PDB file of C-alpha atoms in Angstrom:
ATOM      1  CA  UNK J   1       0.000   0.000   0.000  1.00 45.00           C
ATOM      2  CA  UNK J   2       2.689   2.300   0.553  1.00 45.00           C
ATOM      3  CA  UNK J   3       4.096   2.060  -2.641  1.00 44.00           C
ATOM      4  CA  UNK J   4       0.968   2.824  -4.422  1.00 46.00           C
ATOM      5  CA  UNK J   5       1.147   6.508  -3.146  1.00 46.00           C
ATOM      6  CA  UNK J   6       3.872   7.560  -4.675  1.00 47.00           C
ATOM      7  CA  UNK J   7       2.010   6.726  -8.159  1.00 49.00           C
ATOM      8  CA  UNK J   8      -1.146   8.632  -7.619  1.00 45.00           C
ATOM      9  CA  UNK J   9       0.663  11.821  -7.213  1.00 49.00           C
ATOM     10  CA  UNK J  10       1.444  12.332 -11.025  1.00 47.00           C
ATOM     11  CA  UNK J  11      -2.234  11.279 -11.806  1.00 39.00           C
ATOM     12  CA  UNK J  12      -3.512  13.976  -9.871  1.00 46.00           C
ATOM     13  CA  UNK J  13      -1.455  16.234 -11.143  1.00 42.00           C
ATOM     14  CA  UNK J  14      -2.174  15.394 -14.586  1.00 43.00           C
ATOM     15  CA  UNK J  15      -6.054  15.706 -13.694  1.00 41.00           C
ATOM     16  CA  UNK J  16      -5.796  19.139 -12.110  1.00 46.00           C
ATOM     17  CA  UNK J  17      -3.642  20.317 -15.455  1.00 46.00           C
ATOM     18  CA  UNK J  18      -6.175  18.406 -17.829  1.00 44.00           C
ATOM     19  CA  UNK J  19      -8.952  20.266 -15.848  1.00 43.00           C
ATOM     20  CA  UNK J  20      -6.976  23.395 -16.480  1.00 46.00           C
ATOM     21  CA  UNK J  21      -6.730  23.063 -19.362  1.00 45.00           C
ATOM     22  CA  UNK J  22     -10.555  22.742 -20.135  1.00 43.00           C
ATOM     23  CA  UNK J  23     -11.239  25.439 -18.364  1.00 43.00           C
ATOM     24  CA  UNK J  24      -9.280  27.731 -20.250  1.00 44.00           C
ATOM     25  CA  UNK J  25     -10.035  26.391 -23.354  1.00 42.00           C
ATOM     26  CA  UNK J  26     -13.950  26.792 -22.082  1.00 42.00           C
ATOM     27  CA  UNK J  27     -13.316  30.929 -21.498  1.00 42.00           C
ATOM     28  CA  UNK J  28     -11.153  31.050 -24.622  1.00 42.00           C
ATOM     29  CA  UNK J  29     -14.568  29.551 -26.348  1.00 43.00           C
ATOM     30  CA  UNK J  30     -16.689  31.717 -24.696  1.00 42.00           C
ATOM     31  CA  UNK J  31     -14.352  34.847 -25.569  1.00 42.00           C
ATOM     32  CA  UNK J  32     -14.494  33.955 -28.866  1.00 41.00           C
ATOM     33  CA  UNK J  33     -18.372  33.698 -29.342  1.00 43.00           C
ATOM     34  CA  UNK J  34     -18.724  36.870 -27.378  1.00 47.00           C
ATOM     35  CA  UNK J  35     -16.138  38.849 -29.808  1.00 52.00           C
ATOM     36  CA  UNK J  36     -18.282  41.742 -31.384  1.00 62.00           C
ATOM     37  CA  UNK J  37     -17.175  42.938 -35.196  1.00 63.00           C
ATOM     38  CA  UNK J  38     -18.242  46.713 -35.788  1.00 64.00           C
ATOM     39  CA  UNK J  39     -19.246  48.059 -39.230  1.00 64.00           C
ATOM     40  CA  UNK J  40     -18.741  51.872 -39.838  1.00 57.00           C
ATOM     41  CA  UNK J  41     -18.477  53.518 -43.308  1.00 62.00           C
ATOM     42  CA  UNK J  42     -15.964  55.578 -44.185  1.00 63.00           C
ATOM     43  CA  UNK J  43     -16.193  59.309 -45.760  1.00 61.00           C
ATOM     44  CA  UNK J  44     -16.282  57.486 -49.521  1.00 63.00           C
ATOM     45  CA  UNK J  45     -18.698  55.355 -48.408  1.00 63.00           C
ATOM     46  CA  UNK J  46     -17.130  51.999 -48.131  1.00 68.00           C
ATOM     47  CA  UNK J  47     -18.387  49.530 -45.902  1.00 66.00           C
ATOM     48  CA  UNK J  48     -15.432  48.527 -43.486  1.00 63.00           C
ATOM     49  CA  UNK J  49     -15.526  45.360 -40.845  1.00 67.00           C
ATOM     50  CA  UNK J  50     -13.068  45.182 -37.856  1.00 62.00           C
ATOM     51  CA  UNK J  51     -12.827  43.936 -34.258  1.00 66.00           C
ATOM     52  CA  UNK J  52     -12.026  47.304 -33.118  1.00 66.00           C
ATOM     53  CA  UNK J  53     -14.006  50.532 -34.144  1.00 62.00           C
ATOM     54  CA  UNK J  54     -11.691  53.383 -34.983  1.00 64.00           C
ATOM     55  CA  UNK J  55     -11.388  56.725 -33.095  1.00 65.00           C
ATOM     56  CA  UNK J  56     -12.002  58.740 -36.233  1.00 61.00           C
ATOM     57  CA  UNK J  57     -15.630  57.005 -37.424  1.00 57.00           C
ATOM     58  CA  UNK J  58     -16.924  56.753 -33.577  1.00 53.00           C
ATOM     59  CA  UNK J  59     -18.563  60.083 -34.483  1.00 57.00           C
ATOM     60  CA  UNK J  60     -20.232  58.890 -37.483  1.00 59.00           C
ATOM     61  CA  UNK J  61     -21.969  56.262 -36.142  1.00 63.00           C
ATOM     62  CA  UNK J  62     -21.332  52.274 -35.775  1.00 66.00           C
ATOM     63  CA  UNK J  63     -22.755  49.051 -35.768  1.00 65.00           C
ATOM     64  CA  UNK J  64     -22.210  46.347 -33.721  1.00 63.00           C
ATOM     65  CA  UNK J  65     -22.274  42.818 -34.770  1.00 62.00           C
ATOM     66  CA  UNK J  66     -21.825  39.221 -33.391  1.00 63.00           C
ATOM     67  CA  UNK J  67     -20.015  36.420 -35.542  1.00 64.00           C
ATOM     68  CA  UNK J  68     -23.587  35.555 -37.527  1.00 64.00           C
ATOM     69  CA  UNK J  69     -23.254  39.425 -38.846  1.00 61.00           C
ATOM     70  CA  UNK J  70     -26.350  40.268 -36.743  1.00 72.00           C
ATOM     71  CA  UNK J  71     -26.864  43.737 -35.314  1.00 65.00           C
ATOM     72  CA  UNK J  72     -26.548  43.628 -31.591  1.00 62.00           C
ATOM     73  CA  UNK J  73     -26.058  46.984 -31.261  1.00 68.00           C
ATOM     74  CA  UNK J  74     -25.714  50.878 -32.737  1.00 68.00           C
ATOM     75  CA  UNK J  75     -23.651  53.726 -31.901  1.00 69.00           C
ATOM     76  CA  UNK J  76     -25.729  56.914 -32.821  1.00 70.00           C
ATOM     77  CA  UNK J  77     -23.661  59.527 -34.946  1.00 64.00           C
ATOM     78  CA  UNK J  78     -22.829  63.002 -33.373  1.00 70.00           C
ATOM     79  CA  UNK J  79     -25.621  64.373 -35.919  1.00 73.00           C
ATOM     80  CA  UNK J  80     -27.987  61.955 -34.722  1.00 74.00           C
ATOM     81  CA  UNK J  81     -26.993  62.630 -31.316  1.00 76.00           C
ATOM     82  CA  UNK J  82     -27.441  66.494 -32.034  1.00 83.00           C
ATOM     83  CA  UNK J  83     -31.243  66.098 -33.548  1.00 86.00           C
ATOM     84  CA  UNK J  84     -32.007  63.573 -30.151  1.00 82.00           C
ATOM     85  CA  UNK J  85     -30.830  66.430 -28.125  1.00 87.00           C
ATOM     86  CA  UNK J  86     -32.704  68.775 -30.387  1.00 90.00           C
ATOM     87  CA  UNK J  87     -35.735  66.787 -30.280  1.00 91.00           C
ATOM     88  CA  UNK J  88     -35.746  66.731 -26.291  1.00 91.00           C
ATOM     89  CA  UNK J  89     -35.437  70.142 -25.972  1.00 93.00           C
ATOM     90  CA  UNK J  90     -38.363  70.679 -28.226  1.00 93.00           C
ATOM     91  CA  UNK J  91     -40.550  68.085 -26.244  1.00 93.00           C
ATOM     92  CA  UNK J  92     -39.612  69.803 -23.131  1.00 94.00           C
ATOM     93  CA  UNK J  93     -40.510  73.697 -24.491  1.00 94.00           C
ATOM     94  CA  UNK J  94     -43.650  71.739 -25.590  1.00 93.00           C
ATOM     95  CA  UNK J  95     -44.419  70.109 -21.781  1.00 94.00           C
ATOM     96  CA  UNK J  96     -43.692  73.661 -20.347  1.00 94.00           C
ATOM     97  CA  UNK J  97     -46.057  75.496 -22.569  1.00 93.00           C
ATOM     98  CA  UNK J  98     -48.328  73.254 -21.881  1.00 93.00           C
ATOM     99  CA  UNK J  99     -48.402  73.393 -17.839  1.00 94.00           C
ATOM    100  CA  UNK J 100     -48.010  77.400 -18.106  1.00 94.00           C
ATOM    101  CA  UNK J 101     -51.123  76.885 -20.083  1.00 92.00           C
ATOM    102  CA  UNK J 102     -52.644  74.516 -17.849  1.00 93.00           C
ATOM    103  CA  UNK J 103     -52.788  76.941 -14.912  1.00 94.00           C
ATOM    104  CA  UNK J 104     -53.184  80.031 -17.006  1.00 92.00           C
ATOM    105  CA  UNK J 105     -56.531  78.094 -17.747  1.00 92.00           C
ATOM    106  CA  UNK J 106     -57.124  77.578 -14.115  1.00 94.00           C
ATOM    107  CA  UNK J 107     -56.949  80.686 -13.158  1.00 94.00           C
ATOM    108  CA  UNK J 108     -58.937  81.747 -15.759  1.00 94.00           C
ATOM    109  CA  UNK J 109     -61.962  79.520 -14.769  1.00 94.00           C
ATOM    110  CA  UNK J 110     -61.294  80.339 -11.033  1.00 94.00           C
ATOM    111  CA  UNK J 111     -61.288  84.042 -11.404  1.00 95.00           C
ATOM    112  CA  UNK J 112     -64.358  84.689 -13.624  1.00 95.00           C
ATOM    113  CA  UNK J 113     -67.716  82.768 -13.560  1.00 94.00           C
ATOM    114  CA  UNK J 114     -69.402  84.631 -16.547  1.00 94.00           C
ATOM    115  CA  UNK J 115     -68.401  86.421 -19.492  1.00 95.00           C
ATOM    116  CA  UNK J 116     -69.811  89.318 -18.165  1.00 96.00           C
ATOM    117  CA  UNK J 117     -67.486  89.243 -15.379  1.00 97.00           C
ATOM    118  CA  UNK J 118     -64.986  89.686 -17.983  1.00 97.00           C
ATOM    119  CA  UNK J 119     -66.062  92.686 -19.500  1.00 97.00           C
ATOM    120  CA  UNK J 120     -66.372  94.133 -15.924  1.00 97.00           C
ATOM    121  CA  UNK J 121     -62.949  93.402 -15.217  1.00 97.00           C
ATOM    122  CA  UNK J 122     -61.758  94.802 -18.593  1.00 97.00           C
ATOM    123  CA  UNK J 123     -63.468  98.221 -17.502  1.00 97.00           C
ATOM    124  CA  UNK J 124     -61.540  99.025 -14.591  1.00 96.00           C
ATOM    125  CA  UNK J 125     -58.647  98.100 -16.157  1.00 96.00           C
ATOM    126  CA  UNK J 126     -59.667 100.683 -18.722  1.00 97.00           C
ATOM    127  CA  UNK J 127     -60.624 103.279 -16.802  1.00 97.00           C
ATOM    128  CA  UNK J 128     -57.065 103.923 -15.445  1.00 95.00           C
ATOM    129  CA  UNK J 129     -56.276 104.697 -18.671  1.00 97.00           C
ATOM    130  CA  UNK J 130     -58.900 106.730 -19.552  1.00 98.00           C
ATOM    131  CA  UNK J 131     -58.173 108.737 -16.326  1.00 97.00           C
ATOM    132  CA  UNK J 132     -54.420 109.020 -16.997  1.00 97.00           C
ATOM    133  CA  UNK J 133     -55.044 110.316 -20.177  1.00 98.00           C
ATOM    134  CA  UNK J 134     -58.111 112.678 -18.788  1.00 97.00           C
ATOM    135  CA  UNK J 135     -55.491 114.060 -16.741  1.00 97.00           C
ATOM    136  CA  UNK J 136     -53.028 115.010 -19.533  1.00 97.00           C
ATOM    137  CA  UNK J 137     -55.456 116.345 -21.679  1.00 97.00           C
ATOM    138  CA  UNK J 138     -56.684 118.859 -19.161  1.00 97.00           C
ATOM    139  CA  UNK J 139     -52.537 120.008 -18.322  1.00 96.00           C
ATOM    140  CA  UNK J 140     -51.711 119.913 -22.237  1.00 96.00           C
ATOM    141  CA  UNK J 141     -54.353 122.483 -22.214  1.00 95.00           C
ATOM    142  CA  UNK J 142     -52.820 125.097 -19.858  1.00 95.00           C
ATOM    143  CA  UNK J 143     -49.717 123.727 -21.410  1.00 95.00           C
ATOM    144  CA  UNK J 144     -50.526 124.975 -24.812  1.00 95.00           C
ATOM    145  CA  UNK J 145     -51.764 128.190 -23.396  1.00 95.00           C
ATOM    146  CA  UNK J 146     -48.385 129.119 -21.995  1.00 94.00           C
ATOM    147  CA  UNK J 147     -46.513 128.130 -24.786  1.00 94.00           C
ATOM    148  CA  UNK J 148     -48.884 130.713 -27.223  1.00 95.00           C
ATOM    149  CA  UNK J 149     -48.843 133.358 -24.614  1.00 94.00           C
ATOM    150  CA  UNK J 150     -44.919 133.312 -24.279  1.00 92.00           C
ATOM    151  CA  UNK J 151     -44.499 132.637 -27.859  1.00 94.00           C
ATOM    152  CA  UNK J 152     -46.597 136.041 -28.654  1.00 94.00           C
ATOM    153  CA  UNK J 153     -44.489 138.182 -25.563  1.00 92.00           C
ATOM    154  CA  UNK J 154     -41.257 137.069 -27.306  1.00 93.00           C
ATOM    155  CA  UNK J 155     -42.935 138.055 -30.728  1.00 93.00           C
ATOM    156  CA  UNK J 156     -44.196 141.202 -29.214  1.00 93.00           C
ATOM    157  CA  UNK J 157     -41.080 141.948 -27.325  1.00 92.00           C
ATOM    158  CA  UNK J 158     -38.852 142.132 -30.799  1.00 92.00           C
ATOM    159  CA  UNK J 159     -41.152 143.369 -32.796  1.00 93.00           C
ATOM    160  CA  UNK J 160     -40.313 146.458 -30.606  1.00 91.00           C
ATOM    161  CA  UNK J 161     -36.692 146.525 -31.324  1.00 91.00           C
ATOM    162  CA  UNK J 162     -35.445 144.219 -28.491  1.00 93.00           C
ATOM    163  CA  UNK J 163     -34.278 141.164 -27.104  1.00 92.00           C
ATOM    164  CA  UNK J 164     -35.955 138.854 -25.081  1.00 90.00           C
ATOM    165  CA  UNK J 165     -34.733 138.166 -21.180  1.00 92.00           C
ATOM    166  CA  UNK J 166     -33.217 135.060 -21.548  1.00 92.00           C
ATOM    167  CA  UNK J 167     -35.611 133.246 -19.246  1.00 93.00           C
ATOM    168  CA  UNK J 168     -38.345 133.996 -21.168  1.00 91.00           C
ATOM    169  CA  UNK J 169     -37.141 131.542 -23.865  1.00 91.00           C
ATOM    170  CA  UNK J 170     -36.096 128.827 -20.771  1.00 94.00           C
ATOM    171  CA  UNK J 171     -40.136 129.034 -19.672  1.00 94.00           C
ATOM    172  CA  UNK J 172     -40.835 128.316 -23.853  1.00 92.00           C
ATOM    173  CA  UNK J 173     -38.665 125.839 -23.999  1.00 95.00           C
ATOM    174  CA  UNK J 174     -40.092 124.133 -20.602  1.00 95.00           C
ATOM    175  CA  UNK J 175     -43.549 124.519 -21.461  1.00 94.00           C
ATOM    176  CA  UNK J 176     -43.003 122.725 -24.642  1.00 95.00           C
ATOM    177  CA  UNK J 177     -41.020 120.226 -23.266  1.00 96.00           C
ATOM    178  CA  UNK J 178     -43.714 119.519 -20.887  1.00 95.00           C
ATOM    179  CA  UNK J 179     -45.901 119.530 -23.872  1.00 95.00           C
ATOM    180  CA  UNK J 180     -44.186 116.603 -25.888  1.00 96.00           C
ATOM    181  CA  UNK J 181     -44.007 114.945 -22.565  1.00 97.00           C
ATOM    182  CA  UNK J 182     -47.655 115.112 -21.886  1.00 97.00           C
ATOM    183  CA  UNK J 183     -48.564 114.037 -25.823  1.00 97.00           C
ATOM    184  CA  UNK J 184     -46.242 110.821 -24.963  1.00 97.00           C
ATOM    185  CA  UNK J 185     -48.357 109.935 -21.775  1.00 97.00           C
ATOM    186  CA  UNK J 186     -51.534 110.103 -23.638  1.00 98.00           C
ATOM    187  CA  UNK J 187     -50.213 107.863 -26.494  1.00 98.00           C
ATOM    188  CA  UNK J 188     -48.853 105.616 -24.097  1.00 98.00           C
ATOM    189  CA  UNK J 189     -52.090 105.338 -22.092  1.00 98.00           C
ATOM    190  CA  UNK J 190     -53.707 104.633 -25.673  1.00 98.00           C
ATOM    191  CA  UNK J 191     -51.623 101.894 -26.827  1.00 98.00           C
ATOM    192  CA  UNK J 192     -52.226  99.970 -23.559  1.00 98.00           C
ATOM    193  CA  UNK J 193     -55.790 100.302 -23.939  1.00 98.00           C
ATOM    194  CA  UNK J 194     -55.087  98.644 -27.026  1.00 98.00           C
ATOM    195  CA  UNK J 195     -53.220  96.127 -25.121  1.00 98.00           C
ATOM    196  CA  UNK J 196     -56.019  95.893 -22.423  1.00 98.00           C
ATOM    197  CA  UNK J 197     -58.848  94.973 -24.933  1.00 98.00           C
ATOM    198  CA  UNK J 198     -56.724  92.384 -26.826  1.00 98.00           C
ATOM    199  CA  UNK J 199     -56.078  90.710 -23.603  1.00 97.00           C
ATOM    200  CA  UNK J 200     -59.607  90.767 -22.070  1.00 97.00           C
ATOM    201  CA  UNK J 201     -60.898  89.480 -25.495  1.00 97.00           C
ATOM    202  CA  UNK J 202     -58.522  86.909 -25.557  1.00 96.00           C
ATOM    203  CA  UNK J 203     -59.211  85.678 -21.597  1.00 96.00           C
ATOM    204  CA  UNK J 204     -62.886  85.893 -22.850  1.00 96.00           C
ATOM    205  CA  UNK J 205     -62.663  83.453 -25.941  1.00 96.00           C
ATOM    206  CA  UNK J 206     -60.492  81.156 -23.986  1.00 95.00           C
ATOM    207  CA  UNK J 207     -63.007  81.209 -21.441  1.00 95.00           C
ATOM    208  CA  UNK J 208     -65.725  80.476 -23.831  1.00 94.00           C
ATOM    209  CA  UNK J 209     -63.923  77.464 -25.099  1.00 93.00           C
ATOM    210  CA  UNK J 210     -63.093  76.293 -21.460  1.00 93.00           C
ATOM    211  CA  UNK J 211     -66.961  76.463 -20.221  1.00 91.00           C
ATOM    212  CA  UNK J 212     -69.108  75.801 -23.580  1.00 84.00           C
ATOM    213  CA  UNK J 213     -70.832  72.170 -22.948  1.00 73.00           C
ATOM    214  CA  UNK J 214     -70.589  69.678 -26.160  1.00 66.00           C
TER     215      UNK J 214
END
Protein backbone atom coordinates (compact mmCIF):
# COMPACT_ATOMS: atom_id res chain seq x y z
CA UNK A 1 0.00 0.00 0.00
CA UNK A 2 2.69 2.30 0.55
CA UNK A 3 4.10 2.06 -2.64
CA UNK A 4 0.97 2.82 -4.42
CA UNK A 5 1.15 6.51 -3.15
CA UNK A 6 3.87 7.56 -4.68
CA UNK A 7 2.01 6.73 -8.16
CA UNK A 8 -1.15 8.63 -7.62
CA UNK A 9 0.66 11.82 -7.21
CA UNK A 10 1.44 12.33 -11.03
CA UNK A 11 -2.23 11.28 -11.81
CA UNK A 12 -3.51 13.98 -9.87
CA UNK A 13 -1.46 16.23 -11.14
CA UNK A 14 -2.17 15.39 -14.59
CA UNK A 15 -6.05 15.71 -13.69
CA UNK A 16 -5.80 19.14 -12.11
CA UNK A 17 -3.64 20.32 -15.46
CA UNK A 18 -6.18 18.41 -17.83
CA UNK A 19 -8.95 20.27 -15.85
CA UNK A 20 -6.98 23.39 -16.48
CA UNK A 21 -6.73 23.06 -19.36
CA UNK A 22 -10.56 22.74 -20.14
CA UNK A 23 -11.24 25.44 -18.36
CA UNK A 24 -9.28 27.73 -20.25
CA UNK A 25 -10.03 26.39 -23.35
CA UNK A 26 -13.95 26.79 -22.08
CA UNK A 27 -13.32 30.93 -21.50
CA UNK A 28 -11.15 31.05 -24.62
CA UNK A 29 -14.57 29.55 -26.35
CA UNK A 30 -16.69 31.72 -24.70
CA UNK A 31 -14.35 34.85 -25.57
CA UNK A 32 -14.49 33.95 -28.87
CA UNK A 33 -18.37 33.70 -29.34
CA UNK A 34 -18.72 36.87 -27.38
CA UNK A 35 -16.14 38.85 -29.81
CA UNK A 36 -18.28 41.74 -31.38
CA UNK A 37 -17.18 42.94 -35.20
CA UNK A 38 -18.24 46.71 -35.79
CA UNK A 39 -19.25 48.06 -39.23
CA UNK A 40 -18.74 51.87 -39.84
CA UNK A 41 -18.48 53.52 -43.31
CA UNK A 42 -15.96 55.58 -44.18
CA UNK A 43 -16.19 59.31 -45.76
CA UNK A 44 -16.28 57.49 -49.52
CA UNK A 45 -18.70 55.35 -48.41
CA UNK A 46 -17.13 52.00 -48.13
CA UNK A 47 -18.39 49.53 -45.90
CA UNK A 48 -15.43 48.53 -43.49
CA UNK A 49 -15.53 45.36 -40.85
CA UNK A 50 -13.07 45.18 -37.86
CA UNK A 51 -12.83 43.94 -34.26
CA UNK A 52 -12.03 47.30 -33.12
CA UNK A 53 -14.01 50.53 -34.14
CA UNK A 54 -11.69 53.38 -34.98
CA UNK A 55 -11.39 56.72 -33.10
CA UNK A 56 -12.00 58.74 -36.23
CA UNK A 57 -15.63 57.00 -37.42
CA UNK A 58 -16.92 56.75 -33.58
CA UNK A 59 -18.56 60.08 -34.48
CA UNK A 60 -20.23 58.89 -37.48
CA UNK A 61 -21.97 56.26 -36.14
CA UNK A 62 -21.33 52.27 -35.77
CA UNK A 63 -22.76 49.05 -35.77
CA UNK A 64 -22.21 46.35 -33.72
CA UNK A 65 -22.27 42.82 -34.77
CA UNK A 66 -21.82 39.22 -33.39
CA UNK A 67 -20.01 36.42 -35.54
CA UNK A 68 -23.59 35.56 -37.53
CA UNK A 69 -23.25 39.42 -38.85
CA UNK A 70 -26.35 40.27 -36.74
CA UNK A 71 -26.86 43.74 -35.31
CA UNK A 72 -26.55 43.63 -31.59
CA UNK A 73 -26.06 46.98 -31.26
CA UNK A 74 -25.71 50.88 -32.74
CA UNK A 75 -23.65 53.73 -31.90
CA UNK A 76 -25.73 56.91 -32.82
CA UNK A 77 -23.66 59.53 -34.95
CA UNK A 78 -22.83 63.00 -33.37
CA UNK A 79 -25.62 64.37 -35.92
CA UNK A 80 -27.99 61.95 -34.72
CA UNK A 81 -26.99 62.63 -31.32
CA UNK A 82 -27.44 66.49 -32.03
CA UNK A 83 -31.24 66.10 -33.55
CA UNK A 84 -32.01 63.57 -30.15
CA UNK A 85 -30.83 66.43 -28.13
CA UNK A 86 -32.70 68.78 -30.39
CA UNK A 87 -35.74 66.79 -30.28
CA UNK A 88 -35.75 66.73 -26.29
CA UNK A 89 -35.44 70.14 -25.97
CA UNK A 90 -38.36 70.68 -28.23
CA UNK A 91 -40.55 68.09 -26.24
CA UNK A 92 -39.61 69.80 -23.13
CA UNK A 93 -40.51 73.70 -24.49
CA UNK A 94 -43.65 71.74 -25.59
CA UNK A 95 -44.42 70.11 -21.78
CA UNK A 96 -43.69 73.66 -20.35
CA UNK A 97 -46.06 75.50 -22.57
CA UNK A 98 -48.33 73.25 -21.88
CA UNK A 99 -48.40 73.39 -17.84
CA UNK A 100 -48.01 77.40 -18.11
CA UNK A 101 -51.12 76.89 -20.08
CA UNK A 102 -52.64 74.52 -17.85
CA UNK A 103 -52.79 76.94 -14.91
CA UNK A 104 -53.18 80.03 -17.01
CA UNK A 105 -56.53 78.09 -17.75
CA UNK A 106 -57.12 77.58 -14.12
CA UNK A 107 -56.95 80.69 -13.16
CA UNK A 108 -58.94 81.75 -15.76
CA UNK A 109 -61.96 79.52 -14.77
CA UNK A 110 -61.29 80.34 -11.03
CA UNK A 111 -61.29 84.04 -11.40
CA UNK A 112 -64.36 84.69 -13.62
CA UNK A 113 -67.72 82.77 -13.56
CA UNK A 114 -69.40 84.63 -16.55
CA UNK A 115 -68.40 86.42 -19.49
CA UNK A 116 -69.81 89.32 -18.16
CA UNK A 117 -67.49 89.24 -15.38
CA UNK A 118 -64.99 89.69 -17.98
CA UNK A 119 -66.06 92.69 -19.50
CA UNK A 120 -66.37 94.13 -15.92
CA UNK A 121 -62.95 93.40 -15.22
CA UNK A 122 -61.76 94.80 -18.59
CA UNK A 123 -63.47 98.22 -17.50
CA UNK A 124 -61.54 99.02 -14.59
CA UNK A 125 -58.65 98.10 -16.16
CA UNK A 126 -59.67 100.68 -18.72
CA UNK A 127 -60.62 103.28 -16.80
CA UNK A 128 -57.06 103.92 -15.45
CA UNK A 129 -56.28 104.70 -18.67
CA UNK A 130 -58.90 106.73 -19.55
CA UNK A 131 -58.17 108.74 -16.33
CA UNK A 132 -54.42 109.02 -17.00
CA UNK A 133 -55.04 110.32 -20.18
CA UNK A 134 -58.11 112.68 -18.79
CA UNK A 135 -55.49 114.06 -16.74
CA UNK A 136 -53.03 115.01 -19.53
CA UNK A 137 -55.46 116.34 -21.68
CA UNK A 138 -56.68 118.86 -19.16
CA UNK A 139 -52.54 120.01 -18.32
CA UNK A 140 -51.71 119.91 -22.24
CA UNK A 141 -54.35 122.48 -22.21
CA UNK A 142 -52.82 125.10 -19.86
CA UNK A 143 -49.72 123.73 -21.41
CA UNK A 144 -50.53 124.98 -24.81
CA UNK A 145 -51.76 128.19 -23.40
CA UNK A 146 -48.39 129.12 -22.00
CA UNK A 147 -46.51 128.13 -24.79
CA UNK A 148 -48.88 130.71 -27.22
CA UNK A 149 -48.84 133.36 -24.61
CA UNK A 150 -44.92 133.31 -24.28
CA UNK A 151 -44.50 132.64 -27.86
CA UNK A 152 -46.60 136.04 -28.65
CA UNK A 153 -44.49 138.18 -25.56
CA UNK A 154 -41.26 137.07 -27.31
CA UNK A 155 -42.94 138.06 -30.73
CA UNK A 156 -44.20 141.20 -29.21
CA UNK A 157 -41.08 141.95 -27.32
CA UNK A 158 -38.85 142.13 -30.80
CA UNK A 159 -41.15 143.37 -32.80
CA UNK A 160 -40.31 146.46 -30.61
CA UNK A 161 -36.69 146.52 -31.32
CA UNK A 162 -35.44 144.22 -28.49
CA UNK A 163 -34.28 141.16 -27.10
CA UNK A 164 -35.95 138.85 -25.08
CA UNK A 165 -34.73 138.17 -21.18
CA UNK A 166 -33.22 135.06 -21.55
CA UNK A 167 -35.61 133.25 -19.25
CA UNK A 168 -38.35 134.00 -21.17
CA UNK A 169 -37.14 131.54 -23.86
CA UNK A 170 -36.10 128.83 -20.77
CA UNK A 171 -40.14 129.03 -19.67
CA UNK A 172 -40.84 128.32 -23.85
CA UNK A 173 -38.66 125.84 -24.00
CA UNK A 174 -40.09 124.13 -20.60
CA UNK A 175 -43.55 124.52 -21.46
CA UNK A 176 -43.00 122.72 -24.64
CA UNK A 177 -41.02 120.23 -23.27
CA UNK A 178 -43.71 119.52 -20.89
CA UNK A 179 -45.90 119.53 -23.87
CA UNK A 180 -44.19 116.60 -25.89
CA UNK A 181 -44.01 114.94 -22.56
CA UNK A 182 -47.65 115.11 -21.89
CA UNK A 183 -48.56 114.04 -25.82
CA UNK A 184 -46.24 110.82 -24.96
CA UNK A 185 -48.36 109.94 -21.78
CA UNK A 186 -51.53 110.10 -23.64
CA UNK A 187 -50.21 107.86 -26.49
CA UNK A 188 -48.85 105.62 -24.10
CA UNK A 189 -52.09 105.34 -22.09
CA UNK A 190 -53.71 104.63 -25.67
CA UNK A 191 -51.62 101.89 -26.83
CA UNK A 192 -52.23 99.97 -23.56
CA UNK A 193 -55.79 100.30 -23.94
CA UNK A 194 -55.09 98.64 -27.03
CA UNK A 195 -53.22 96.13 -25.12
CA UNK A 196 -56.02 95.89 -22.42
CA UNK A 197 -58.85 94.97 -24.93
CA UNK A 198 -56.72 92.38 -26.83
CA UNK A 199 -56.08 90.71 -23.60
CA UNK A 200 -59.61 90.77 -22.07
CA UNK A 201 -60.90 89.48 -25.49
CA UNK A 202 -58.52 86.91 -25.56
CA UNK A 203 -59.21 85.68 -21.60
CA UNK A 204 -62.89 85.89 -22.85
CA UNK A 205 -62.66 83.45 -25.94
CA UNK A 206 -60.49 81.16 -23.99
CA UNK A 207 -63.01 81.21 -21.44
CA UNK A 208 -65.73 80.48 -23.83
CA UNK A 209 -63.92 77.46 -25.10
CA UNK A 210 -63.09 76.29 -21.46
CA UNK A 211 -66.96 76.46 -20.22
CA UNK A 212 -69.11 75.80 -23.58
CA UNK A 213 -70.83 72.17 -22.95
CA UNK A 214 -70.59 69.68 -26.16
Amino acid sequence: MQTDKPNCKPWRITVRRTASSALLLLLAGTAVAHAAMYRWVDGNGRVHYSDTLPPNYQQSGASEMDKQGNVIKRTKSEAERRADAARQAEAQRLREEQNKQAQLDRALTQTYTSEAEIDLARDRALEFHKLAIKSAETRMGAVKSNVAELRDRIARIQQNGRTPAPNVFEQLQQAERENDELQRTIQKNQDAMVVVRARYEADKQRFRELTVKP
